[in-house]
């Protein structure tokens, strides 16, 4: 009994509001304000460095093209090689590299001290797409920084030709972002920032996804039935947006592309809709209709309920150019892994991950 009393005596007492010294609340408030202010400064610094990094990439490509007389096809090869060298990083598609070139051409001098460097990448692409001249681009960049505009607000202001109504003579703008501005929120949520710094709160999720990708790719290649690996995070340009599929294969015996989406949680109806969208785009923009049959979509969900995995693989018959196991002839099904086999791969990865 005495040991129990001694152990309890060593536990720190829970302080009440009456026990706190005078001025404690003020100190706590100051510390919170300092932490929040530093977080804002760091996010702005990271974003600015990323935008300047993109400008430097565009400048390097432009200079070499002009010096060597290279054509535009070199950008396609650069995109392929860069995505191979940095498979987990976004912003290296052909379209993104072209935007970087346009940014370097639009702002020939280093941009670190200019308003455009304080904008998220999505804002920069709006300026490049919809504003013709440098002076007007600078006007909207300054306004977006001063007022903390979101991307949609910026696009609306450009569409309404604010520069003609307000005039383009701008000077002495306050470049400090309001703490709660839409611009700051877009900087903090911009996936390019997280990819650029390799920071974020999803390290464990990303590691699990990497392990799942590695095992699925190896499993399909070891089947020896015709799976050829095309790419991971394969980019699809639809309109002005870029989407990335988890995995893209080509089945040499079925003569069709195979889109595979991996989910580290339970399968949801929205995942099936996303897969249907990807397969429809691949059908229209990637496959050769004279050589390739309709694209096959497979959803692999990291769920311990094998029935859920089975329905995720074969439960959709949406008319969106999505071939499912249920709609494939038996001869074709024999050339594909079963739902149980794919579920086992997923479960093995989860088991190994949880034992760490």
mmCIF file of C-alpha atoms in Angstrom:
data_model
loop_
_atom_site.group_PDB
_atom_site.id
_atom_site.type_symbol
_atom_site.label_atom_id
_atom_site.label_comp_id
_atom_site.label_asym_id
_atom_site.label_seq_id
_atom_site.Cartn_x
_atom_site.Cartn_y
_atom_site.Cartn_z
ATOM 1 C CA UNK A 1 0.000 0.000 0.000
ATOM 2 C CA UNK A 2 2.828 2.403 0.869
ATOM 3 C CA UNK A 3 4.411 1.840 -2.575
ATOM 4 C CA UNK A 4 1.109 2.694 -4.243
ATOM 5 C CA UNK A 5 0.814 5.900 -2.237
ATOM 6 C CA UNK A 6 4.421 6.832 -3.095
ATOM 7 C CA UNK A 7 3.825 6.219 -6.804
ATOM 8 C CA UNK A 8 0.739 8.385 -6.769
ATOM 9 C CA UNK A 9 2.609 11.139 -4.981
ATOM 10 C CA UNK A 10 5.149 11.282 -7.826
ATOM 11 C CA UNK A 11 2.489 11.991 -10.447
ATOM 12 C CA UNK A 12 2.350 15.660 -11.505
ATOM 13 C CA UNK A 13 -0.633 17.506 -10.158
ATOM 14 C CA UNK A 14 -3.143 18.821 -12.721
ATOM 15 C CA UNK A 15 -3.033 22.580 -12.475
ATOM 16 C CA UNK A 16 -6.338 24.415 -12.294
ATOM 17 C CA UNK A 17 -7.103 27.896 -13.536
ATOM 18 C CA UNK A 18 -6.708 29.188 -9.968
ATOM 19 C CA UNK A 19 -3.183 27.707 -9.731
ATOM 20 C CA UNK A 20 -1.856 29.505 -12.833
ATOM 21 C CA UNK A 21 0.298 32.566 -12.216
ATOM 22 C CA UNK A 22 -0.871 36.035 -13.148
ATOM 23 C CA UNK A 23 -0.108 36.748 -16.797
ATOM 24 C CA UNK A 24 -0.048 33.091 -17.869
ATOM 25 C CA UNK A 25 -2.950 33.524 -20.306
ATOM 26 C CA UNK A 26 -1.173 36.463 -21.932
ATOM 27 C CA UNK A 27 2.013 34.413 -22.349
ATOM 28 C CA UNK A 28 0.085 31.494 -23.847
ATOM 29 C CA UNK A 29 -1.592 33.856 -26.289
ATOM 30 C CA UNK A 30 1.750 35.365 -27.303
ATOM 31 C CA UNK A 31 3.262 31.924 -27.876
ATOM 32 C CA UNK A 32 0.325 30.825 -30.029
ATOM 33 C CA UNK A 33 0.544 34.015 -32.074
ATOM 34 C CA UNK A 34 4.289 33.529 -32.606
ATOM 35 C CA UNK A 35 3.851 29.914 -33.706
ATOM 36 C CA UNK A 36 1.061 30.823 -36.130
ATOM 37 C CA UNK A 37 3.016 33.757 -37.545
ATOM 38 C CA UNK A 38 6.067 31.551 -38.089
ATOM 39 C CA UNK A 39 3.971 28.895 -39.808
ATOM 40 C CA UNK A 40 2.657 31.545 -42.197
ATOM 41 C CA UNK A 41 6.156 32.881 -42.925
ATOM 42 C CA UNK A 42 7.541 29.407 -43.543
ATOM 43 C CA UNK A 43 4.704 28.477 -45.905
ATOM 44 C CA UNK A 44 5.168 31.676 -47.862
ATOM 45 C CA UNK A 45 8.930 31.124 -48.057
ATOM 46 C CA UNK A 46 8.459 27.535 -49.267
ATOM 47 C CA UNK A 47 5.930 28.613 -51.877
ATOM 48 C CA UNK A 48 8.163 31.433 -53.127
ATOM 49 C CA UNK A 49 11.141 29.095 -53.432
ATOM 50 C CA UNK A 50 9.020 26.594 -55.353
ATOM 51 C CA UNK A 51 7.782 29.240 -57.825
ATOM 52 C CA UNK A 52 11.354 30.507 -58.298
ATOM 53 C CA UNK A 53 12.471 26.907 -58.781
ATOM 54 C CA UNK A 54 9.902 26.480 -61.558
ATOM 55 C CA UNK A 55 11.065 29.740 -63.120
ATOM 56 C CA UNK A 56 14.671 28.501 -63.082
ATOM 57 C CA UNK A 57 13.650 25.215 -64.727
ATOM 58 C CA UNK A 58 11.820 27.135 -67.438
ATOM 59 C CA UNK A 59 14.792 29.431 -67.905
ATOM 60 C CA UNK A 60 17.195 26.498 -68.296
ATOM 61 C CA UNK A 61 14.994 24.894 -70.945
ATOM 62 C CA UNK A 62 14.498 28.159 -72.849
ATOM 63 C CA UNK A 63 18.191 29.045 -72.848
ATOM 64 C CA UNK A 64 19.234 25.627 -74.109
ATOM 65 C CA UNK A 65 16.554 25.580 -76.807
ATOM 66 C CA UNK A 66 17.595 28.989 -78.062
ATOM 67 C CA UNK A 67 21.287 28.159 -77.965
ATOM 68 C CA UNK A 68 21.016 24.711 -79.570
ATOM 69 C CA UNK A 69 18.035 25.355 -81.826
ATOM 70 C CA UNK A 70 16.084 22.474 -80.302
ATOM 71 C CA UNK A 71 12.397 22.044 -81.123
ATOM 72 C CA UNK A 72 9.442 21.567 -78.822
ATOM 73 C CA UNK A 73 9.679 17.753 -78.841
ATOM 74 C CA UNK A 74 12.610 17.927 -76.447
ATOM 75 C CA UNK A 75 10.166 18.995 -73.707
ATOM 76 C CA UNK A 76 8.271 15.708 -74.077
ATOM 77 C CA UNK A 77 11.489 13.735 -73.622
ATOM 78 C CA UNK A 78 12.513 15.893 -70.662
ATOM 79 C CA UNK A 79 9.155 15.269 -69.020
ATOM 80 C CA UNK A 80 9.483 11.509 -69.447
ATOM 81 C CA UNK A 81 13.035 11.404 -68.090
ATOM 82 C CA UNK A 82 12.295 13.723 -65.154
ATOM 83 C CA UNK A 83 9.231 11.719 -64.099
ATOM 84 C CA UNK A 84 11.360 8.591 -64.228
ATOM 85 C CA UNK A 85 14.034 10.212 -62.068
ATOM 86 C CA UNK A 86 11.486 11.712 -59.618
ATOM 87 C CA UNK A 87 8.486 9.324 -59.708
ATOM 88 C CA UNK A 88 6.761 10.748 -56.636
ATOM 89 C CA UNK A 89 6.872 14.407 -57.594
ATOM 90 C CA UNK A 90 4.148 16.288 -59.420
ATOM 91 C CA UNK A 91 4.644 19.236 -61.727
ATOM 92 C CA UNK A 92 6.889 17.480 -64.248
ATOM 93 C CA UNK A 93 4.361 16.792 -66.990
ATOM 94 C CA UNK A 94 4.814 18.193 -70.472
ATOM 95 C CA UNK A 95 2.160 20.814 -69.796
ATOM 96 C CA UNK A 96 3.796 21.875 -66.518
ATOM 97 C CA UNK A 97 7.207 22.244 -68.168
ATOM 98 C CA UNK A 98 5.586 24.303 -70.899
ATOM 99 C CA UNK A 99 4.059 26.560 -68.240
ATOM 100 C CA UNK A 100 7.520 26.967 -66.700
ATOM 101 C CA UNK A 101 8.898 28.004 -70.071
ATOM 102 C CA UNK A 102 6.101 30.519 -70.522
ATOM 103 C CA UNK A 103 6.702 31.919 -67.045
ATOM 104 C CA UNK A 104 10.410 32.358 -67.750
ATOM 105 C CA UNK A 105 9.580 34.023 -71.054
ATOM 106 C CA UNK A 106 6.969 36.304 -69.469
ATOM 107 C CA UNK A 107 9.250 37.369 -66.613
ATOM 108 C CA UNK A 108 12.766 37.307 -68.157
ATOM 109 C CA UNK A 109 14.518 38.511 -65.008
ATOM 110 C CA UNK A 110 14.616 36.539 -61.708
ATOM 111 C CA UNK A 111 11.250 36.803 -59.980
ATOM 112 C CA UNK A 112 12.162 36.338 -56.317
ATOM 113 C CA UNK A 113 11.401 39.998 -55.495
ATOM 114 C CA UNK A 114 8.263 40.173 -57.614
ATOM 115 C CA UNK A 115 4.649 39.612 -56.608
ATOM 116 C CA UNK A 116 4.270 36.609 -58.897
ATOM 117 C CA UNK A 117 6.714 34.681 -56.702
ATOM 118 C CA UNK A 118 4.272 34.963 -53.792
ATOM 119 C CA UNK A 119 1.407 33.315 -55.666
ATOM 120 C CA UNK A 120 0.500 29.618 -55.681
ATOM 121 C CA UNK A 121 1.281 27.773 -58.896
ATOM 122 C CA UNK A 122 -2.391 27.618 -59.873
ATOM 123 C CA UNK A 123 -2.587 31.423 -59.780
ATOM 124 C CA UNK A 124 0.472 31.676 -62.021
ATOM 125 C CA UNK A 125 -1.089 29.401 -64.633
ATOM 126 C CA UNK A 126 -4.247 31.560 -64.637
ATOM 127 C CA UNK A 127 -2.139 34.632 -65.411
ATOM 128 C CA UNK A 128 -0.307 32.799 -68.177
ATOM 129 C CA UNK A 129 -3.509 31.461 -69.726
ATOM 130 C CA UNK A 130 -5.700 34.543 -69.630
ATOM 131 C CA UNK A 131 -3.515 37.664 -69.467
ATOM 132 C CA UNK A 132 -1.633 38.699 -72.585
ATOM 133 C CA UNK A 133 1.008 41.239 -71.520
ATOM 134 C CA UNK A 134 3.552 41.590 -68.740
ATOM 135 C CA UNK A 135 2.265 44.869 -67.276
ATOM 136 C CA UNK A 136 -1.246 43.525 -66.847
ATOM 137 C CA UNK A 137 0.039 40.255 -65.373
ATOM 138 C CA UNK A 138 2.015 42.222 -62.802
ATOM 139 C CA UNK A 139 -1.104 44.218 -61.975
ATOM 140 C CA UNK A 140 -3.156 41.119 -61.202
ATOM 141 C CA UNK A 141 -0.284 39.466 -59.339
ATOM 142 C CA UNK A 142 0.054 42.521 -57.087
ATOM 143 C CA UNK A 143 -3.684 42.688 -56.507
ATOM 144 C CA UNK A 144 -3.925 38.980 -55.690
ATOM 145 C CA UNK A 145 -1.129 39.261 -53.134
ATOM 146 C CA UNK A 146 -2.468 42.449 -51.570
ATOM 147 C CA UNK A 147 -6.038 41.208 -51.193
ATOM 148 C CA UNK A 148 -5.376 37.497 -50.696
ATOM 149 C CA UNK A 149 -7.468 36.411 -53.671
ATOM 150 C CA UNK A 150 -8.226 32.753 -54.259
ATOM 151 C CA UNK A 151 -7.616 31.303 -57.707
ATOM 152 C CA UNK A 152 -11.309 31.589 -58.592
ATOM 153 C CA UNK A 153 -11.459 35.222 -57.506
ATOM 154 C CA UNK A 154 -8.357 35.980 -59.575
ATOM 155 C CA UNK A 155 -9.909 34.337 -62.631
ATOM 156 C CA UNK A 156 -13.115 36.334 -62.131
ATOM 157 C CA UNK A 157 -11.197 39.598 -61.793
ATOM 158 C CA UNK A 158 -9.282 38.873 -64.992
ATOM 159 C CA UNK A 159 -12.493 37.957 -66.796
ATOM 160 C CA UNK A 160 -14.144 41.206 -65.699
ATOM 161 C CA UNK A 161 -11.078 43.192 -66.880
ATOM 162 C CA UNK A 162 -10.459 44.882 -63.564
ATOM 163 C CA UNK A 163 -7.267 46.441 -64.916
ATOM 164 C CA UNK A 164 -9.239 48.544 -67.367
ATOM 165 C CA UNK A 165 -11.555 49.815 -64.666
ATOM 166 C CA UNK A 166 -8.939 50.508 -62.017
ATOM 167 C CA UNK A 167 -5.840 51.315 -64.045
ATOM 168 C CA UNK A 168 -2.526 49.557 -64.132
ATOM 169 C CA UNK A 169 -0.433 52.116 -62.265
ATOM 170 C CA UNK A 170 0.431 50.245 -59.055
ATOM 171 C CA UNK A 171 3.050 51.025 -56.451
ATOM 172 C CA UNK A 172 3.822 50.466 -52.784
ATOM 173 C CA UNK A 173 1.471 47.499 -52.234
ATOM 174 C CA UNK A 174 1.564 45.779 -48.860
ATOM 175 C CA UNK A 175 2.864 42.287 -49.628
ATOM 176 C CA UNK A 176 1.971 40.809 -46.235
ATOM 177 C CA UNK A 177 -0.636 38.107 -46.547
ATOM 178 C CA UNK A 178 -3.608 38.415 -44.180
ATOM 179 C CA UNK A 179 -3.593 35.490 -41.797
ATOM 180 C CA UNK A 180 -6.931 34.137 -42.911
ATOM 181 C CA UNK A 181 -6.774 35.019 -46.587
ATOM 182 C CA UNK A 182 -7.926 32.696 -49.341
ATOM 183 C CA UNK A 183 -4.502 33.023 -50.935
ATOM 184 C CA UNK A 184 -2.761 31.696 -47.835
ATOM 185 C CA UNK A 185 -5.151 28.779 -47.601
ATOM 186 C CA UNK A 186 -4.434 27.877 -51.213
ATOM 187 C CA UNK A 187 -0.687 28.084 -50.607
ATOM 188 C CA UNK A 188 -0.948 25.692 -47.676
ATOM 189 C CA UNK A 189 -3.116 23.170 -49.514
ATOM 190 C CA UNK A 190 -1.284 23.307 -52.855
ATOM 191 C CA UNK A 191 -0.014 19.743 -53.532
ATOM 192 C CA UNK A 192 2.926 21.151 -55.479
ATOM 193 C CA UNK A 193 4.251 22.665 -52.242
ATOM 194 C CA UNK A 194 4.144 19.337 -50.432
ATOM 195 C CA UNK A 195 5.699 17.488 -53.362
ATOM 196 C CA UNK A 196 8.407 20.091 -53.710
ATOM 197 C CA UNK A 197 9.454 19.931 -50.051
ATOM 198 C CA UNK A 198 8.634 16.240 -49.426
ATOM 199 C CA UNK A 199 6.925 17.466 -46.257
ATOM 200 C CA UNK A 200 3.456 16.768 -44.966
ATOM 201 C CA UNK A 201 1.484 14.899 -42.358
ATOM 202 C CA UNK A 202 0.859 11.834 -44.511
ATOM 203 C CA UNK A 203 4.279 10.172 -44.347
ATOM 204 C CA UNK A 204 2.838 6.919 -43.012
ATOM 205 C CA UNK A 205 0.104 6.879 -45.658
ATOM 206 C CA UNK A 206 2.611 7.609 -48.423
ATOM 207 C CA UNK A 207 4.936 4.830 -47.210
ATOM 208 C CA UNK A 208 2.031 2.372 -47.160
ATOM 209 C CA UNK A 209 1.031 3.429 -50.670
ATOM 210 C CA UNK A 210 4.611 3.010 -51.908
ATOM 211 C CA UNK A 211 4.802 -0.493 -50.438
ATOM 212 C CA UNK A 212 1.456 -1.416 -51.987
ATOM 213 C CA UNK A 213 2.516 -0.122 -55.415
ATOM 214 C CA UNK A 214 5.790 -2.031 -55.262
ATOM 215 C CA UNK A 215 4.099 -5.314 -54.375
ATOM 216 C CA UNK A 216 1.305 -4.985 -56.941
ATOM 217 C CA UNK A 217 3.731 -4.135 -59.746
ATOM 218 C CA UNK A 218 6.008 -7.045 -58.853
ATOM 219 C CA UNK A 219 3.056 -9.441 -58.517
ATOM 220 C CA UNK A 220 1.589 -8.555 -61.923
ATOM 221 C CA UNK A 221 4.958 -8.771 -63.635
ATOM 222 C CA UNK A 222 5.643 -12.153 -62.055
ATOM 223 C CA UNK A 223 2.365 -13.557 -63.371
ATOM 224 C CA UNK A 224 4.007 -13.887 -66.756
ATOM 225 C CA UNK A 225 0.724 -13.473 -68.619
ATOM 226 C CA UNK A 226 1.487 -10.269 -70.500
ATOM 227 C CA UNK A 227 1.405 -7.320 -68.104
ATOM 228 C CA UNK A 228 3.795 -4.567 -69.265
ATOM 229 C CA UNK A 229 4.348 -1.726 -66.798
ATOM 230 C CA UNK A 230 3.714 1.691 -68.370
ATOM 231 C CA UNK A 231 3.999 4.070 -65.431
ATOM 232 C CA UNK A 232 3.101 5.165 -61.938
ATOM 233 C CA UNK A 233 1.217 8.407 -61.295
ATOM 234 C CA UNK A 234 0.643 8.487 -65.032
ATOM 235 C CA UNK A 235 -0.470 12.013 -66.049
ATOM 236 C CA UNK A 236 -3.699 12.681 -67.910
ATOM 237 C CA UNK A 237 -4.401 16.178 -69.201
ATOM 238 C CA UNK A 238 -8.139 16.903 -69.334
ATOM 239 C CA UNK A 239 -9.038 20.468 -70.177
ATOM 240 C CA UNK A 240 -6.835 22.703 -68.044
ATOM 241 C CA UNK A 241 -6.492 20.114 -65.286
ATOM 242 C CA UNK A 242 -3.935 17.374 -64.828
ATOM 243 C CA UNK A 243 -4.941 14.085 -63.233
ATOM 244 C CA UNK A 244 -2.670 11.220 -62.211
ATOM 245 C CA UNK A 245 -3.552 7.552 -62.232
ATOM 246 C CA UNK A 246 -1.942 5.280 -59.672
ATOM 247 C CA UNK A 247 -0.737 2.631 -62.132
ATOM 248 C CA UNK A 248 -0.998 2.063 -65.863
ATOM 249 C CA UNK A 249 -0.171 -1.261 -67.521
ATOM 250 C CA UNK A 250 -0.546 -2.606 -71.023
ATOM 251 C CA UNK A 251 -1.637 -6.217 -71.391
ATOM 252 C CA UNK A 252 0.193 -7.637 -74.392
ATOM 253 C CA UNK A 253 -2.111 -10.622 -74.868
ATOM 254 C CA UNK A 254 -5.385 -8.783 -74.325
ATOM 255 C CA UNK A 255 -4.194 -5.781 -76.348
ATOM 256 C CA UNK A 256 -5.639 -3.269 -73.936
ATOM 257 C CA UNK A 257 -4.498 -0.788 -71.331
ATOM 258 C CA UNK A 258 -5.143 -1.650 -67.709
ATOM 259 C CA UNK A 259 -5.726 1.178 -65.230
ATOM 260 C CA UNK A 260 -5.196 0.206 -61.593
ATOM 261 C CA UNK A 261 -6.263 2.421 -58.721
ATOM 262 C CA UNK A 262 -4.992 1.581 -55.235
ATOM 263 C CA UNK A 263 -6.781 2.584 -52.049
ATOM 264 C CA UNK A 264 -5.191 2.100 -48.635
ATOM 265 C CA UNK A 265 -8.618 2.214 -47.010
ATOM 266 C CA UNK A 266 -11.995 0.582 -47.676
ATOM 267 C CA UNK A 267 -13.385 0.778 -51.197
ATOM 268 C CA UNK A 268 -15.962 3.514 -51.676
ATOM 269 C CA UNK A 269 -18.404 4.187 -54.532
ATOM 270 C CA UNK A 270 -16.513 7.410 -55.298
ATOM 271 C CA UNK A 271 -13.377 5.353 -55.998
ATOM 272 C CA UNK A 272 -15.257 3.376 -58.637
ATOM 273 C CA UNK A 273 -16.412 6.609 -60.248
ATOM 274 C CA UNK A 274 -12.843 7.910 -60.284
ATOM 275 C CA UNK A 275 -11.655 4.704 -61.929
ATOM 276 C CA UNK A 276 -14.401 4.965 -64.535
ATOM 277 C CA UNK A 277 -13.271 8.507 -65.324
ATOM 278 C CA UNK A 278 -9.640 7.447 -65.748
ATOM 279 C CA UNK A 279 -10.453 4.524 -68.007
ATOM 280 C CA UNK A 280 -12.678 6.721 -70.176
ATOM 281 C CA UNK A 281 -9.870 9.260 -70.588
ATOM 282 C CA UNK A 282 -7.315 6.543 -71.400
ATOM 283 C CA UNK A 283 -9.719 5.124 -73.972
ATOM 284 C CA UNK A 284 -10.060 8.508 -75.646
ATOM 285 C CA UNK A 285 -6.600 10.026 -75.277
ATOM 286 C CA UNK A 286 -4.089 7.178 -74.905
ATOM 287 C CA UNK A 287 -5.198 3.982 -76.645
ATOM 288 C CA UNK A 288 -5.086 3.392 -80.369
ATOM 289 C CA UNK A 289 -8.658 2.391 -81.352
ATOM 290 C CA UNK A 290 -7.379 0.487 -84.381
ATOM 291 C CA UNK A 291 -5.011 -1.637 -82.309
ATOM 292 C CA UNK A 292 -6.195 -1.606 -78.698
ATOM 293 C CA UNK A 293 -9.393 -2.957 -77.194
ATOM 294 C CA UNK A 294 -11.345 -1.054 -74.535
ATOM 295 C CA UNK A 295 -9.400 -0.148 -71.423
ATOM 296 C CA UNK A 296 -9.785 -2.348 -68.349
ATOM 297 C CA UNK A 297 -10.179 -0.744 -64.937
ATOM 298 C CA UNK A 298 -9.231 -2.505 -61.693
ATOM 299 C CA UNK A 299 -9.763 -1.097 -58.213
ATOM 300 C CA UNK A 300 -7.650 -2.641 -55.451
ATOM 301 C CA UNK A 301 -8.834 -1.660 -51.987
ATOM 302 C CA UNK A 302 -6.793 -2.313 -48.854
ATOM 303 C CA UNK A 303 -9.762 -3.679 -46.947
ATOM 304 C CA UNK A 304 -9.701 -6.828 -44.854
ATOM 305 C CA UNK A 305 -13.174 -7.764 -46.112
ATOM 306 C CA UNK A 306 -12.517 -9.790 -49.251
ATOM 307 C CA UNK A 307 -16.124 -9.383 -50.330
ATOM 308 C CA UNK A 308 -15.637 -5.610 -50.454
ATOM 309 C CA UNK A 309 -12.540 -6.072 -52.594
ATOM 310 C CA UNK A 310 -14.414 -8.424 -54.924
ATOM 311 C CA UNK A 311 -17.263 -5.959 -55.415
ATOM 312 C CA UNK A 312 -14.754 -3.161 -55.953
ATOM 313 C CA UNK A 313 -13.222 -5.133 -58.796
ATOM 314 C CA UNK A 314 -16.360 -6.418 -60.464
ATOM 315 C CA UNK A 315 -19.385 -4.560 -59.156
ATOM 316 C CA UNK A 316 -19.659 -1.754 -61.705
ATOM 317 C CA UNK A 317 -21.314 -1.867 -65.110
ATOM 318 C CA UNK A 318 -21.398 1.888 -65.696
ATOM 319 C CA UNK A 319 -21.424 2.776 -69.417
ATOM 320 C CA UNK A 320 -18.172 4.689 -69.201
ATOM 321 C CA UNK A 321 -15.861 2.459 -71.239
ATOM 322 C CA UNK A 322 -15.024 0.512 -68.102
ATOM 323 C CA UNK A 323 -14.566 -3.186 -68.702
ATOM 324 C CA UNK A 324 -15.074 -5.284 -65.592
ATOM 325 C CA UNK A 325 -14.454 -8.921 -64.801
ATOM 326 C CA UNK A 326 -18.175 -9.558 -65.026
ATOM 327 C CA UNK A 327 -18.362 -8.255 -68.601
ATOM 328 C CA UNK A 328 -15.207 -9.953 -69.890
ATOM 329 C CA UNK A 329 -15.365 -13.312 -71.688
ATOM 330 C CA UNK A 330 -14.099 -16.287 -69.621
ATOM 331 C CA UNK A 331 -11.015 -16.638 -71.835
ATOM 332 C CA UNK A 332 -9.967 -13.112 -70.935
ATOM 333 C CA UNK A 333 -10.635 -13.566 -67.233
ATOM 334 C CA UNK A 334 -8.152 -16.453 -67.196
ATOM 335 C CA UNK A 335 -5.398 -14.037 -68.220
ATOM 336 C CA UNK A 336 -6.083 -11.700 -65.289
ATOM 337 C CA UNK A 337 -5.456 -12.147 -61.566
ATOM 338 C CA UNK A 338 -8.493 -12.970 -59.483
ATOM 339 C CA UNK A 339 -9.920 -10.653 -56.867
ATOM 340 C CA UNK A 340 -8.716 -13.040 -54.189
ATOM 341 C CA UNK A 341 -5.158 -12.905 -55.506
ATOM 342 C CA UNK A 342 -5.123 -9.124 -55.541
ATOM 343 C CA UNK A 343 -6.687 -9.014 -52.086
ATOM 344 C CA UNK A 344 -3.945 -11.297 -50.780
ATOM 345 C CA UNK A 345 -1.271 -8.947 -52.096
ATOM 346 C CA UNK A 346 -2.956 -6.074 -50.277
ATOM 347 C CA UNK A 347 -3.354 -8.004 -47.048
ATOM 348 C CA UNK A 348 0.290 -9.109 -47.108
ATOM 349 C CA UNK A 349 1.415 -5.496 -47.385
ATOM 350 C CA UNK A 350 -0.882 -4.419 -44.539
ATOM 351 C CA UNK A 351 0.331 -7.249 -42.335
ATOM 352 C CA UNK A 352 3.986 -6.404 -42.944
ATOM 353 C CA UNK A 353 3.327 -2.674 -42.420
ATOM 354 C CA UNK A 354 1.509 -3.177 -39.123
ATOM 355 C CA UNK A 355 4.283 -5.408 -37.774
ATOM 356 C CA UNK A 356 6.855 -2.611 -38.106
#
